[in-house]
XYZ file of C-alpha atoms in Angstrom:
676
model
C 22.902 -35.790 18.537
C 26.146 -34.176 19.690
C 27.276 -33.686 16.104
C 23.982 -31.992 15.219
C 24.262 -29.780 18.298
C 27.843 -28.928 17.322
C 26.712 -27.825 13.871
C 24.047 -25.675 15.510
C 26.684 -24.094 17.777
C 28.963 -23.480 14.776
C 26.151 -21.737 12.963
C 25.426 -19.653 16.011
C 29.071 -18.608 16.338
C 29.143 -17.408 12.777
C 25.830 -15.614 13.054
C 26.849 -13.944 16.292
C 30.229 -12.948 14.820
C 28.554 -11.512 11.766
C 26.045 -9.731 13.947
C 28.819 -8.159 16.033
C 30.740 -7.177 12.910
C 27.567 -5.756 11.462
C 26.850 -3.768 14.590
C 30.408 -2.461 14.652
C 30.488 -1.693 10.947
C 26.997 -0.300 10.682
C 27.762 3.167 12.084
C 30.954 3.312 10.057
C 29.209 2.141 6.898
C 26.432 4.616 7.442
C 28.995 7.335 8.012
C 30.960 6.354 4.899
C 27.755 6.148 2.911
C 26.653 9.522 4.199
C 30.070 10.995 3.490
C 30.054 9.463 0.028
C 26.637 10.849 -0.614
C 27.696 14.205 0.736
C 30.883 14.035 -1.321
C 28.818 13.222 -4.390
C 26.533 16.128 -3.635
C 29.582 18.254 -2.881
C 31.041 17.451 -6.283
C 27.777 18.420 -7.845
C 27.771 21.617 -5.833
C 31.392 22.237 -6.870
C 30.336 21.962 -10.500
C 27.394 24.245 -9.795
C 29.700 26.750 -8.073
C 32.221 26.556 -10.891
C 29.391 26.980 -13.387
C 28.327 30.145 -11.625
C 31.968 31.272 -11.395
C 32.377 30.865 -15.134
C 29.184 32.834 -15.696
C 30.463 35.522 -13.312
C 33.833 35.605 -15.089
C 32.092 35.865 -18.452
C 29.972 38.751 -17.191
C 33.085 40.379 -15.754
C 34.990 40.042 -19.035
C 32.067 41.450 -20.989
C 31.823 44.316 -18.500
C 35.549 44.929 -18.878
C 35.251 44.885 -22.675
C 32.338 47.309 -22.531
C 34.091 49.489 -19.962
C 37.154 49.793 -22.185
C 34.990 50.937 -25.068
C 33.090 53.388 -22.911
C 36.348 54.893 -21.622
C 37.733 55.224 -25.162
C 34.489 56.746 -26.440
C 34.442 59.224 -23.587
C 37.969 60.332 -24.498
C 36.982 60.816 -28.161
C 33.761 62.551 -27.155
C 35.718 65.016 -24.992
C 38.145 65.716 -27.871
C 35.345 66.269 -30.355
C 33.685 68.685 -27.957
C 36.897 70.689 -27.422
C 37.737 70.760 -31.155
C 34.910 70.581 -33.579
C 32.909 67.967 -35.433
C 34.791 68.606 -38.635
C 38.336 68.889 -37.241
C 40.964 66.526 -38.546
C 42.199 65.868 -35.052
C 38.794 64.657 -33.910
C 38.570 62.349 -36.904
C 42.062 61.061 -36.230
C 41.299 60.227 -32.623
C 38.030 58.483 -33.529
C 39.756 56.549 -36.279
C 42.561 55.504 -33.923
C 40.087 54.287 -31.326
C 38.089 52.386 -33.939
C 41.246 50.825 -35.334
C 42.365 49.837 -31.835
C 39.166 47.982 -31.175
C 38.661 47.013 -34.818
C 35.225 48.555 -34.645
C 33.484 51.488 -36.295
C 33.012 54.734 -34.350
C 30.068 56.935 -35.313
C 29.036 60.423 -34.205
C 25.302 60.891 -34.554
C 22.547 63.109 -33.336
C 19.466 62.145 -31.342
C 17.612 61.270 -34.526
C 20.265 58.700 -35.473
C 21.706 60.749 -38.334
C 25.429 60.162 -38.850
C 27.597 63.248 -38.509
C 30.969 61.497 -38.536
C 31.914 57.843 -39.256
C 35.232 56.068 -39.208
C 33.954 53.735 -41.907
C 34.666 56.542 -44.417
C 38.351 57.549 -44.939
C 37.556 61.216 -44.642
C 35.093 60.724 -41.825
C 32.145 61.802 -43.866
C 28.767 60.513 -42.833
C 27.544 57.122 -44.188
C 25.081 57.230 -46.943
C 23.592 53.987 -45.660
C 20.891 53.986 -43.005
C 22.114 54.509 -39.482
C 23.011 51.492 -37.286
C 21.789 53.303 -34.224
C 18.312 53.834 -33.021
C 17.406 57.500 -32.550
C 17.970 58.198 -28.882
C 19.042 60.990 -26.592
C 21.421 59.731 -23.897
C 22.686 61.438 -20.802
C 25.032 58.575 -19.752
C 26.842 55.632 -21.354
C 24.532 52.901 -22.618
C 24.792 49.432 -24.174
C 22.147 48.442 -26.702
C 20.402 45.127 -27.236
C 21.260 43.188 -30.395
C 20.553 45.123 -33.579
C 21.152 44.424 -37.255
C 23.924 46.420 -38.881
C 22.769 48.686 -41.710
C 25.795 47.932 -43.863
C 26.927 44.478 -42.680
C 23.400 43.185 -42.238
C 24.820 41.176 -39.340
C 23.774 41.208 -35.678
C 25.781 43.587 -33.514
C 25.542 45.668 -30.378
C 26.410 49.327 -29.771
C 28.124 51.125 -26.901
C 26.966 54.756 -26.758
C 28.201 57.728 -24.709
C 26.749 61.285 -24.752
C 28.738 64.274 -26.026
C 29.680 66.278 -22.923
C 28.503 69.588 -24.281
C 25.467 68.283 -26.065
C 24.175 65.290 -24.128
C 20.629 65.670 -25.299
C 21.403 66.033 -29.001
C 24.622 64.221 -29.901
C 26.216 60.908 -28.952
C 29.186 58.813 -29.922
C 28.665 55.043 -30.555
C 30.949 52.053 -31.199
C 29.857 48.686 -32.487
C 30.660 45.495 -30.578
C 31.283 42.420 -32.716
C 29.465 39.207 -31.601
C 32.475 37.207 -32.743
C 34.623 39.167 -30.283
C 32.100 38.522 -27.531
C 31.932 34.781 -28.369
C 35.723 34.493 -28.213
C 35.672 36.393 -24.913
C 33.460 33.628 -23.419
C 36.234 31.095 -23.868
C 38.542 33.308 -21.802
C 36.210 32.849 -18.799
C 37.575 29.316 -18.133
C 34.871 27.452 -20.023
C 35.502 23.645 -20.250
C 35.225 22.146 -23.709
C 31.857 20.388 -23.200
C 30.234 23.278 -21.385
C 28.096 25.783 -23.230
C 28.161 29.543 -22.556
C 26.147 32.394 -24.030
C 25.502 36.124 -23.647
C 21.900 37.272 -24.077
C 20.687 40.836 -24.179
C 17.939 42.270 -22.088
C 15.297 40.745 -24.407
C 16.780 37.266 -24.334
C 18.427 37.532 -27.783
C 21.767 35.791 -28.221
C 24.609 38.342 -28.241
C 27.295 35.637 -28.156
C 27.515 31.817 -27.844
C 30.443 29.477 -27.348
C 29.006 26.697 -29.523
C 27.739 27.288 -33.096
C 27.479 31.075 -32.685
C 26.772 31.524 -36.393
C 23.422 29.764 -35.971
C 22.260 31.467 -32.797
C 23.511 35.106 -32.537
C 20.698 37.538 -33.097
C 18.056 34.848 -32.445
C 15.932 34.379 -29.309
C 17.125 31.945 -26.679
C 15.040 29.170 -25.120
C 12.110 30.295 -22.933
C 14.134 29.682 -19.776
C 16.890 32.020 -21.021
C 14.379 34.703 -21.982
C 12.809 34.392 -18.535
C 16.243 34.764 -16.897
C 17.016 37.852 -19.037
C 13.731 39.541 -18.232
C 13.338 38.447 -14.604
C 15.534 41.172 -13.171
C 17.377 38.635 -10.980
C 21.109 39.282 -10.785
C 22.056 35.596 -10.570
C 20.369 32.208 -10.482
C 20.135 28.642 -11.797
C 17.631 26.631 -13.820
C 17.252 23.454 -15.863
C 16.533 23.545 -19.567
C 17.194 21.921 -22.913
C 19.516 23.554 -25.458
C 18.608 24.208 -29.084
C 20.565 21.053 -29.868
C 18.230 19.061 -27.572
C 20.783 18.493 -24.790
C 19.396 18.553 -21.205
C 21.541 20.943 -19.178
C 21.807 22.561 -15.762
C 22.406 26.325 -16.177
C 23.598 29.249 -14.065
C 23.413 32.932 -15.049
C 25.014 36.182 -13.940
C 23.702 39.586 -15.011
C 26.158 42.298 -16.082
C 25.857 45.449 -13.981
C 27.256 47.591 -16.819
C 25.468 46.292 -19.908
C 22.422 44.610 -18.374
C 23.216 41.571 -20.482
C 23.132 38.090 -18.923
C 25.956 35.562 -19.041
C 24.591 31.976 -19.066
C 26.754 28.875 -18.552
C 25.200 25.411 -19.085
C 26.606 22.000 -18.107
C 25.090 18.886 -19.742
C 23.262 16.716 -17.232
C 25.290 13.638 -18.170
C 28.432 15.463 -16.995
C 26.727 16.437 -13.738
C 25.545 12.873 -13.178
C 28.856 11.354 -14.217
C 30.688 13.205 -11.452
C 28.138 12.103 -8.859
C 28.130 8.562 -10.233
C 31.897 8.241 -10.019
C 31.870 9.388 -6.422
C 29.090 7.016 -5.488
C 30.762 4.148 -7.324
C 33.974 4.789 -5.411
C 32.071 4.865 -2.115
C 30.171 1.697 -3.029
C 33.379 -0.088 -3.912
C 34.898 1.020 -0.614
C 31.825 -0.227 1.274
C 31.886 -3.603 -0.492
C 35.591 -3.973 0.228
C 35.113 -3.043 3.894
C 32.169 -5.427 4.349
C 33.983 -8.259 2.572
C 37.058 -7.789 4.719
C 34.941 -7.618 7.871
C 33.053 -10.782 6.950
C 36.296 -12.590 6.218
C 37.709 -11.545 9.579
C 34.453 -12.545 11.284
C 34.586 -15.982 9.656
C 38.199 -16.456 10.774
C 37.316 -15.330 14.293
C 34.289 -17.631 14.316
C 36.369 -20.668 13.360
C 38.825 -19.917 16.120
C 36.068 -20.243 18.701
C 34.661 -23.584 17.488
C 36.662 -25.740 19.879
C 35.667 -23.577 22.828
C 32.030 -23.691 21.752
C 32.192 -27.470 21.453
C 33.575 -27.798 24.951
C 30.992 -25.415 26.378
C 28.252 -27.263 24.518
C 29.315 -30.614 25.945
C 29.363 -29.195 29.444
C 26.019 -27.455 28.934
C 24.451 -30.721 27.768
C 26.018 -32.534 30.700
C 24.654 -29.920 33.059
C 21.212 -30.285 31.509
C 21.361 -34.081 31.913
C 22.689 -33.860 35.449
C 26.004 -35.439 34.483
C 29.378 -34.365 35.930
C 31.085 -31.523 34.068
C 34.562 -31.925 32.556
C 36.440 -28.845 31.441
C 39.835 -28.892 29.814
C 41.845 -25.647 29.695
C 41.488 -23.760 26.406
C 43.697 -21.223 24.694
C 40.985 -18.554 24.948
C 41.003 -17.322 28.531
C 37.450 -15.998 28.431
C 36.113 -19.438 27.573
C 38.231 -20.876 30.398
C 36.504 -18.479 32.762
C 33.104 -19.597 31.494
C 34.039 -23.272 31.812
C 35.241 -22.865 35.387
C 32.143 -20.858 36.218
C 29.929 -23.636 34.850
C 31.644 -26.167 37.052
C 31.399 -23.942 40.114
C 27.750 -23.196 39.391
C 26.815 -26.843 38.833
C 25.898 -27.565 42.430
C 24.158 -24.210 42.807
C 22.053 -24.818 39.700
C 21.063 -28.250 40.875
C 19.999 -26.917 44.250
C 18.099 -24.118 42.607
C 16.408 -26.475 40.166
C 15.340 -28.706 43.008
C 13.929 -25.744 44.916
C 12.190 -24.386 41.820
C 10.771 -27.796 40.983
C 9.440 -28.207 44.490
C 7.989 -24.708 44.465
C 6.478 -25.290 41.036
C 4.996 -28.613 42.111
C 3.583 -27.128 45.298
C 2.240 -24.097 43.438
C 0.602 -26.235 40.757
C -0.847 -28.536 43.372
C -2.249 -25.643 45.366
C -3.526 -23.972 42.211
C -5.167 -27.187 41.053
C -6.739 -27.819 44.435
C -8.128 -24.302 44.659
C -9.379 -24.192 41.063
C -10.691 -27.743 40.801
C -12.236 -28.161 44.230
C -16.025 -27.794 44.313
C -15.667 -26.050 47.677
C -15.703 -22.272 47.834
C -12.257 -20.800 48.567
C -11.949 -17.076 49.216
C -9.828 -14.396 50.858
C -11.380 -11.212 52.255
C -9.954 -8.051 53.780
C -10.912 -6.503 57.108
C -14.067 -4.996 55.540
C -15.178 -8.382 54.151
C -14.343 -7.272 50.607
C -13.132 -9.991 48.260
C -9.391 -10.117 47.583
C -9.216 -13.547 45.930
C -11.663 -16.318 45.143
C -11.806 -19.526 43.122
C -13.939 -20.504 40.084
C -16.390 -22.527 42.210
C -17.240 -19.388 44.195
C -17.702 -17.353 41.024
C -19.971 -20.014 39.541
C -22.123 -19.905 42.662
C -22.319 -16.115 42.466
C -22.850 -16.065 38.715
C -20.189 -13.342 38.633
C -16.727 -12.753 37.207
C -13.655 -11.972 39.278
C -13.816 -8.354 38.118
C -17.421 -8.163 39.406
C -16.510 -9.138 42.974
C -12.865 -8.223 43.462
C -12.508 -5.327 45.894
C -16.226 -5.429 46.714
C -18.247 -6.979 49.493
C -21.207 -9.288 48.820
C -23.452 -6.687 50.483
C -22.800 -4.429 47.465
C -24.179 -6.815 44.832
C -26.124 -9.660 46.503
C -29.907 -9.177 46.617
C -30.521 -11.114 49.880
C -29.356 -8.698 52.582
C -30.224 -11.088 55.456
C -27.879 -13.806 54.154
C -25.077 -11.333 53.471
C -25.364 -9.707 56.897
C -25.063 -13.111 58.527
C -21.942 -13.954 56.489
C -20.326 -10.578 57.248
C -21.130 -10.974 60.941
C -19.414 -14.380 60.966
C -16.360 -12.821 59.273
C -16.258 -10.156 61.982
C -16.450 -12.732 64.796
C -13.491 -14.679 63.360
C -11.372 -11.511 63.009
C -12.258 -10.330 66.546
C -11.532 -13.680 68.195
C -8.467 -14.340 66.043
C -9.156 -18.052 65.751
C -10.611 -20.516 63.213
C -14.340 -21.125 63.426
C -17.047 -23.038 61.581
C -20.468 -21.698 60.571
C -23.460 -23.023 58.677
C -24.279 -20.271 56.165
C -27.176 -20.227 53.680
C -26.516 -18.514 50.353
C -28.919 -17.964 47.467
C -26.975 -18.085 44.176
C -27.767 -18.702 40.532
C -28.619 -22.348 41.314
C -31.029 -21.506 44.099
C -30.654 -21.584 47.844
C -27.739 -23.673 49.118
C -26.373 -24.307 52.592
C -22.617 -24.244 53.236
C -20.458 -25.350 56.124
C -17.842 -22.567 56.227
C -14.461 -22.815 57.952
C -12.960 -19.354 58.397
C -9.439 -18.536 59.626
C -7.924 -15.107 60.447
C -5.555 -13.673 57.804
C -2.556 -12.000 59.426
C 0.214 -9.718 58.146
C 3.908 -10.370 58.979
C 3.490 -8.526 62.281
C 0.637 -10.814 63.346
C -2.133 -8.252 62.918
C -5.431 -9.637 61.626
C -6.095 -8.037 58.244
C -8.859 -10.302 56.922
C -10.004 -13.897 56.688
C -9.328 -17.003 54.592
C -12.343 -19.225 54.168
C -13.381 -22.566 52.721
C -17.094 -23.328 52.377
C -18.434 -26.807 51.626
C -21.883 -27.267 50.128
C -23.818 -29.463 52.590
C -27.220 -28.905 50.988
C -27.320 -32.425 49.595
C -26.305 -34.132 52.843
C -29.784 -33.860 54.283
C -31.310 -34.951 51.014
C -28.959 -37.896 50.963
C -29.905 -38.802 54.515
C -33.569 -38.698 53.582
C -32.858 -40.697 50.454
C -30.850 -43.242 52.461
C -33.767 -43.670 54.824
C -36.064 -44.163 51.843
C -33.650 -46.663 50.305
C -33.470 -48.621 53.541
C -37.255 -48.830 53.710
C -37.417 -49.782 50.040
C -34.650 -52.338 50.532
C -36.536 -53.900 53.417
C -39.675 -54.046 51.301
C -37.864 -55.485 48.295
C -35.986 -57.968 50.473
C -39.250 -59.304 51.800
C -40.639 -59.532 48.277
C -37.449 -61.209 47.090
C -37.623 -63.776 49.860
C -41.210 -64.474 48.897
C -40.222 -64.967 45.257
C -37.315 -67.234 46.240
C -39.587 -69.334 48.483
C -42.078 -69.636 45.615
C -39.346 -70.693 43.202
C -38.056 -73.216 45.713
C -41.513 -74.731 46.277
C -42.368 -74.943 42.574
C -38.947 -76.329 41.707
C -39.217 -78.947 44.411
C -42.599 -80.039 43.057
C -41.197 -80.519 39.540
C -37.996 -82.395 40.444
C -37.558 -85.959 41.645
C -34.120 -85.845 43.310
C -32.073 -83.291 45.200
C -29.378 -82.893 42.527
C -31.904 -81.933 39.852
C -33.574 -79.582 42.330
C -30.244 -77.973 43.166
C -29.370 -77.372 39.486
C -32.759 -75.946 38.586
C -33.031 -73.841 41.718
C -29.456 -72.507 41.286
C -30.131 -71.551 37.639
C -33.263 -69.652 38.573
C -31.490 -67.841 41.402
C -28.734 -66.785 38.980
C -31.432 -65.435 36.639
C -32.964 -63.486 39.491
C -29.534 -62.195 40.565
C -28.737 -60.987 37.032
C -31.972 -59.015 36.990
C -31.224 -57.472 40.387
C -27.799 -56.413 39.141
C -29.529 -54.523 36.337
C -31.964 -52.865 38.717
C -29.168 -51.838 41.063
C -27.292 -50.257 38.129
C -30.378 -48.129 37.454
C -31.000 -47.305 41.130
C -34.088 -49.574 41.077
C -35.783 -47.233 38.665
C -36.233 -50.051 36.130
C -34.437 -51.948 33.366
C -34.724 -51.870 29.579
C -36.211 -54.774 27.631
C -32.942 -55.238 25.718
C -30.966 -55.496 28.971
C -33.417 -57.982 30.499
C -33.338 -60.153 27.374
C -29.539 -60.089 27.153
C -29.042 -60.865 30.864
C -31.276 -63.977 30.654
C -30.244 -65.324 27.226
C -26.474 -64.832 27.583
C -25.821 -67.932 29.754
C -27.559 -70.215 27.192
C -26.597 -68.989 23.687
C -24.140 -66.791 21.812
C -25.301 -63.560 20.194
C -25.221 -65.014 16.649
C -27.929 -67.497 17.578
C -30.269 -64.940 19.137
C -31.733 -62.106 17.030
C -33.225 -59.602 19.508
C -34.458 -56.212 18.339
C -37.012 -53.643 19.421
C -37.724 -50.107 20.593
C -36.132 -48.661 23.711
C -38.530 -49.421 26.591
C -37.691 -49.085 30.312
C -39.676 -51.660 32.323
C -40.857 -51.104 35.838
C -38.843 -53.129 38.413
C -41.668 -55.592 39.168
C -42.472 -56.072 35.470
C -38.791 -56.491 34.659
C -38.587 -59.258 37.277
C -41.516 -61.124 35.699
C -40.038 -60.717 32.170
C -36.708 -62.045 33.420
C -38.292 -65.180 34.822
C -40.209 -65.737 31.565
C -37.149 -65.380 29.312
C -35.105 -67.565 31.646
C -37.645 -70.364 31.330
C -37.957 -69.884 27.557
C -34.167 -70.062 27.176
C -33.952 -73.082 29.456
C -36.638 -74.997 27.505
C -35.092 -73.966 24.141
C -31.711 -75.255 25.303
C -33.111 -78.550 26.514
C -35.773 -79.340 23.913
C -36.056 -76.502 21.388
C -34.113 -74.467 18.835
C -31.043 -73.948 21.005
C -30.571 -77.689 21.462
C -29.224 -77.964 17.879
C -26.510 -75.985 16.091
C -28.867 -74.999 13.263
C -31.466 -73.501 15.554
C -31.953 -69.873 16.506
C -34.300 -67.614 18.452
C -35.944 -64.411 17.159
C -37.179 -61.898 19.715
C -39.084 -58.769 18.647
C -40.878 -56.091 20.651
C -42.625 -52.877 19.762
C -45.174 -50.270 20.868
C -48.280 -50.036 18.678
C -50.050 -46.860 17.642
C -52.805 -47.875 20.023
C -50.463 -47.719 23.006
C -49.943 -51.453 23.376
C -46.603 -53.078 24.152
C -46.061 -56.334 22.268
C -43.202 -58.833 22.592
C -42.723 -62.165 20.802
C -40.365 -65.167 21.275
C -40.119 -67.372 18.175
C -37.849 -70.418 17.758
C -36.655 -71.566 14.295
C -34.453 -74.337 12.908
C -34.838 -76.631 15.915
C -36.462 -80.049 16.280
C -40.201 -80.440 16.034
C -41.803 -79.758 19.384
C -44.992 -80.996 20.963
C -46.832 -79.830 24.047
C -45.408 -81.448 27.224
C -47.278 -84.332 28.786
C -47.174 -82.611 32.116
C -46.926 -78.968 33.038
C -43.595 -78.046 34.637
C -42.420 -74.911 36.440
C -41.411 -73.186 33.206
C -44.757 -73.772 31.518
C -46.530 -72.559 34.607
C -44.510 -69.359 34.644
C -44.987 -68.699 30.909
C -48.759 -69.184 31.101
C -49.464 -67.476 34.387
C -47.161 -64.472 33.897
C -50.135 -62.482 32.664
C -51.457 -62.349 36.201
C -48.306 -60.465 37.297
C -48.320 -57.931 34.408
C -51.233 -55.472 34.558
C -53.899 -56.157 31.877
C -51.564 -58.480 29.964
C -52.575 -61.270 27.567
C -50.422 -64.326 26.732
C -50.177 -66.618 23.670
C -48.094 -69.791 24.138
C -47.992 -72.377 21.356
C -45.888 -75.248 19.971
C -45.466 -75.143 16.200
C -43.505 -77.176 13.708
C -40.725 -74.554 13.744
C -40.602 -74.320 17.518
C -42.117 -72.579 20.503
C -43.900 -69.236 19.994
C -44.609 -67.062 23.034
C -46.308 -63.642 22.815
C -47.282 -61.030 25.391
C -49.330 -57.852 24.979
C -49.968 -55.244 27.689
C -50.737 -51.509 27.945
C -47.492 -49.615 27.390
C -48.296 -47.035 30.056
C -48.639 -49.735 32.754
C -45.291 -51.414 32.169
C -43.127 -48.392 31.235
C -41.099 -47.050 34.187
C -41.074 -43.472 32.850
C -44.617 -43.326 31.508
């Protein structure tokens, strides 16, 4: 038992240690988890910010590239205006600018017709169709992607107006997509990231990956939406032409109106978050493992103290003396000493609590189980407390009567006024008094003997009453019944004496010596006494046939030799007495001369009530010696033949057959039945 308790204490130490560690670690673990999650999200946001930075850098580089071309074109345009279209100096400057940028420079009018082109050595106009769309410009412009007339390749144009003729002439320079694609890599683009430049219609101007397959072709719907939305910057999710899910950011160029888009594959985004979360998870597992290990070590160190405390706790529970040996853990020493010091206090308290509990239970049982009415009322005779017996009398629940006076719910105002008046008298006099109070409840009118005592507060002021009412309704009935019983007893005693005298006379006539008389007379008195015992058990209301038969046969034969069976019939007392005498004589004769005188013999007794309202009973002996009618008629034969005169309208059959005596009686059922 101690070992099992020790194992329970050990388990409790561990569980408590783990619980404490868990409670201590929980905020920290939650904080670490939250920080890890935030760090993971922060890494994702860092990638998102870097993605937008790269897009911004790409847009800036494109703007710078475009700005350089616009500045150079403006310089050439100013020179051409100050010289002439055909001057060698103008051609030289245009050619130098085109060579610097490795691009063609074209002077054209608003219809797109070439006036001067650096593609020709002498600057003569191209014979091929113009690369530019007819347009009149009043400020520098950057075109969307167009197809070169000579190269048949996608390109874009930077156009500036001629200062003197802004509405009719402009100077344009092509921008190579290859140059733009290489410029994207200068924006700090990681190897696995994808960057692109799309024009205002969502057509690829440049792309970091596989530009040869994409430049001049429309981007994915999300890119086209970004190009046409008018938003300066933003982010979206999409799938590249290669089928790679990506997270994208874009930045619109203020100078060209083109959009720089930078996409990061989702697996790279998730990988960064996953690494962070894995690191945090590993840290959490390590922290929890270390904490559990420390908790286990700490739990083991307390086992001896727990064992000692357990032994003392069990001893305290059993009422045995406590024994505490100093321990290395001072806190447990304090607890041990406290247990010893508290031992006597606990025992005193337990004794007081036990006594209070016993007294309370006793009082509660008395109040709840007593049939008397117990109640407490305030100064206005309103119920404060009452017991179940009172509620049963009222036919009410505690909620129905609590805080209310009987005058509020009882229909008989006269009875209630009398009760309230008695309450008032007790409170005015300040002493206990008794009253006889009638009360009509759910069980009819009852009379109670009420003892009422003043209820006082701590200062001695009377604030109500405490009452106990005993139902005395049945006392008078019992007195009347007792008087009736005494009269009936006197009558029955006289009748009994008459019967005894008759038995004595008849027995004396049939016996020759005193000893035989004494035995016969004593047997018949015992038979009569057995019947009277039955009648007393039933308050002299009667006795059943089965009981009468059993009481008279039992002294003569065991149950296995008597087969008695019949319907349940309650005989009147006088009839039962006659039947008892008859069965006593039958049993006596059967024992002496008939079936019960031999081991093989038996008696069968049957009784029933016929459909015609007749009660029939039969005694039949079997298995005994052959019987013959007696030479002289004894007391038993006299009783068995003349019993009909003592049972109203009865008829008797009494015969001696080869199998034994047969005795039958028939009488009206209504005249012998005690409850008919």
